[in-house]
Amino acid sequence: MTRNHSREVNRVVRFVLVGGLNTVFGFLIFSLALLVTDSPLFAIIFATVVGVCFNRFTTGRMVFGSSESSFFRFGFVYLALMGMNYVIFRIFHVLIESRYICQALAMIPTAAMTYVLLKKFVFIQSNDAEPLVDTGTLSGSDGPAEG
């Protein structure tokens, strides 16, 4: 197992553990908001907004080893995830009456997509990042110098 592969496996394990904490927190917020308002859309929006603040710290620090990230990018990723969550929730709600079960099921694919989007767009590690431009071309070289 290479060092980068081992590091990625450790990161995924930490994401699952921290994600469990974040999921319980988010589901509690969702449940309370649904209980108070009886609106699944409001409950998902409210849980997402509160969750962004909580998850940015836990996921950033404990999974990706950084509390330095663009709040804008983090918030934008969670906005996209909130939309995905609501669509999946509505699909499940056609089949299942319980809104709590629908949300619990919708959280599974949403959590998987969370890891992918945060890794790709928010907590970009130097070894994970794909350069936007080929810096070799900018310096006039077509690749590494041969010596």
GROMACS .gro file of C-alpha atoms in nm:
model
  147
    1MET     CA    1   0.000   0.000   0.000
    2THR     CA    2   0.151   0.333  -0.101
    3ARG     CA    3   0.178   0.621   0.139
    4ASN     CA    4  -0.077   0.831  -0.052
    5HIS     CA    5  -0.321   0.538  -0.062
    6SER     CA    6  -0.277   0.481   0.311
    7ARG     CA    7  -0.333   0.852   0.379
    8GLU     CA    8  -0.650   0.847   0.170
    9VAL     CA    9  -0.783   0.538   0.351
   10ASN     CA   10  -0.718   0.710   0.687
   11ARG     CA   11  -0.896   1.022   0.563
   12VAL     CA   12  -1.200   0.822   0.450
   13VAL     CA   13  -1.215   0.643   0.788
   14ARG     CA   14  -1.198   0.980   0.968
   15PHE     CA   15  -1.468   1.115   0.735
   16VAL     CA   16  -1.697   0.824   0.822
   17LEU     CA   17  -1.642   0.874   1.197
   18VAL     CA   18  -1.676   1.252   1.189
   19GLY     CA   19  -1.959   1.214   0.939
   20GLY     CA   20  -2.141   1.001   1.195
   21LEU     CA   21  -2.118   1.285   1.446
   22ASN     CA   22  -2.225   1.540   1.184
   23THR     CA   23  -2.510   1.316   1.070
   24VAL     CA   24  -2.649   1.272   1.421
   25PHE     CA   25  -2.622   1.648   1.480
   26GLY     CA   26  -2.785   1.732   1.145
   27PHE     CA   27  -3.063   1.476   1.189
   28LEU     CA   28  -3.144   1.614   1.534
   29ILE     CA   29  -3.165   1.967   1.394
   30PHE     CA   30  -3.380   1.842   1.103
   31SER     CA   31  -3.610   1.651   1.340
   32LEU     CA   32  -3.655   1.947   1.574
   33ALA     CA   33  -3.724   2.185   1.285
   34LEU     CA   34  -3.972   1.941   1.130
   35LEU     CA   35  -4.144   1.892   1.464
   36VAL     CA   36  -4.179   2.269   1.515
   37THR     CA   37  -4.270   2.374   1.160
   38ASP     CA   38  -4.410   2.059   0.994
   39SER     CA   39  -4.227   2.167   0.675
   40PRO     CA   40  -3.969   1.924   0.533
   41LEU     CA   41  -3.828   2.193   0.303
   42PHE     CA   42  -3.777   2.436   0.591
   43ALA     CA   43  -3.632   2.159   0.809
   44ILE     CA   44  -3.378   2.062   0.539
   45ILE     CA   45  -3.280   2.425   0.478
   46PHE     CA   46  -3.249   2.501   0.850
   47ALA     CA   47  -3.050   2.183   0.923
   48THR     CA   48  -2.819   2.260   0.631
   49VAL     CA   49  -2.751   2.618   0.744
   50VAL     CA   50  -2.680   2.512   1.103
   51GLY     CA   51  -2.487   2.211   0.978
   52VAL     CA   52  -2.259   2.421   0.756
   53CYS     CA   53  -2.125   2.603   1.060
   54PHE     CA   54  -2.080   2.285   1.264
   55ASN     CA   55  -1.949   2.067   0.980
   56ARG     CA   56  -1.700   2.321   0.850
   57PHE     CA   57  -1.511   2.297   1.176
   58THR     CA   58  -1.541   1.922   1.236
   59THR     CA   59  -1.483   1.808   0.879
   60GLY     CA   60  -1.214   2.063   0.805
   61ARG     CA   61  -1.011   2.009   1.116
   62MET     CA   62  -1.067   1.639   1.190
   63VAL     CA   63  -1.084   1.494   0.838
   64PHE     CA   64  -0.882   1.717   0.610
   65GLY     CA   65  -0.649   1.860   0.876
   66SER     CA   66  -0.733   2.219   0.792
   67SER     CA   67  -0.963   2.485   0.923
   68GLU     CA   68  -0.847   2.706   0.638
   69SER     CA   69  -1.094   2.684   0.355
   70SER     CA   70  -1.306   2.917   0.155
   71PHE     CA   71  -1.632   2.964   0.343
   72PHE     CA   72  -1.788   3.057   0.009
   73ARG     CA   73  -1.682   2.727  -0.155
   74PHE     CA   74  -1.782   2.530   0.154
   75GLY     CA   75  -2.123   2.699   0.162
   76PHE     CA   76  -2.172   2.654  -0.212
   77VAL     CA   77  -2.097   2.280  -0.186
   78TYR     CA   78  -2.351   2.250   0.095
   79LEU     CA   79  -2.606   2.449  -0.107
   80ALA     CA   80  -2.569   2.196  -0.390
   81LEU     CA   81  -2.590   1.910  -0.140
   82MET     CA   82  -2.904   2.060   0.013
   83GLY     CA   83  -3.070   2.062  -0.330
   84MET     CA   84  -2.963   1.703  -0.390
   85ASN     CA   85  -3.088   1.605  -0.043
   86TYR     CA   86  -3.430   1.759  -0.105
   87VAL     CA   87  -3.472   1.589  -0.444
   88ILE     CA   88  -3.380   1.250  -0.297
   89PHE     CA   89  -3.607   1.315   0.002
   90ARG     CA   90  -3.901   1.386  -0.232
   91ILE     CA   91  -3.833   1.068  -0.431
   92PHE     CA   92  -3.834   0.857  -0.115
   93HIS     CA   93  -4.143   1.038   0.012
   94VAL     CA   94  -4.340   0.911  -0.289
   95LEU     CA   95  -4.267   0.558  -0.166
   96ILE     CA   96  -4.244   0.602   0.212
   97GLU     CA   97  -4.483   0.798   0.432
   98SER     CA   98  -4.247   0.871   0.722
   99ARG     CA   99  -4.055   1.191   0.656
  100TYR     CA  100  -3.798   1.092   0.917
  101ILE     CA  101  -3.720   0.767   0.738
  102CYS     CA  102  -3.709   0.951   0.404
  103GLN     CA  103  -3.452   1.194   0.540
  104ALA     CA  104  -3.247   0.916   0.701
  105LEU     CA  105  -3.233   0.735   0.365
  106ALA     CA  106  -3.158   1.056   0.171
  107MET     CA  107  -2.861   1.123   0.397
  108ILE     CA  108  -2.675   0.812   0.273
  109PRO     CA  109  -2.604   0.921  -0.088
  110THR     CA  110  -2.575   1.283   0.025
  111ALA     CA  111  -2.299   1.189   0.271
  112ALA     CA  112  -2.102   1.005   0.002
  113MET     CA  113  -2.128   1.304  -0.233
  114THR     CA  114  -2.024   1.535   0.052
  115TYR     CA  115  -1.683   1.367   0.077
  116VAL     CA  116  -1.624   1.383  -0.297
  117LEU     CA  117  -1.723   1.750  -0.331
  118LEU     CA  118  -1.537   1.870  -0.020
  119LYS     CA  119  -1.220   1.690  -0.125
  120LYS     CA  120  -1.239   1.814  -0.485
  121PHE     CA  121  -1.351   2.174  -0.434
  122VAL     CA  122  -1.295   2.288  -0.074
  123PHE     CA  123  -1.013   2.113   0.112
  124ILE     CA  124  -0.774   2.076  -0.177
  125GLN     CA  125  -0.449   1.917  -0.065
  126SER     CA  126  -0.138   1.988  -0.270
  127ASN     CA  127  -0.117   1.621  -0.375
  128ASP     CA  128  -0.491   1.614  -0.455
  129ALA     CA  129  -0.505   1.933  -0.656
  130GLU     CA  130  -0.523   1.928  -1.030
  131PRO     CA  131  -0.358   2.239  -1.173
  132LEU     CA  132  -0.588   2.472  -1.362
  133VAL     CA  133  -0.312   2.554  -1.610
  134ASP     CA  134  -0.003   2.367  -1.721
  135THR     CA  135   0.273   2.561  -1.548
  136GLY     CA  136   0.537   2.390  -1.762
  137THR     CA  137   0.388   2.554  -2.070
  138LEU     CA  138   0.391   2.895  -1.900
  139SER     CA  139   0.762   2.872  -1.829
  140GLY     CA  140   0.840   2.775  -2.186
  141SER     CA  141   0.923   2.412  -2.109
  142ASP     CA  142   0.724   2.115  -2.227
  143GLY     CA  143   0.799   1.911  -1.917
  144PRO     CA  144   1.064   1.840  -1.659
  145ALA     CA  145   1.415   1.945  -1.745
  146GLU     CA  146   1.643   1.662  -1.836
  147GLY     CA  147   1.979   1.675  -1.679
   0.00000   0.00000   0.00000
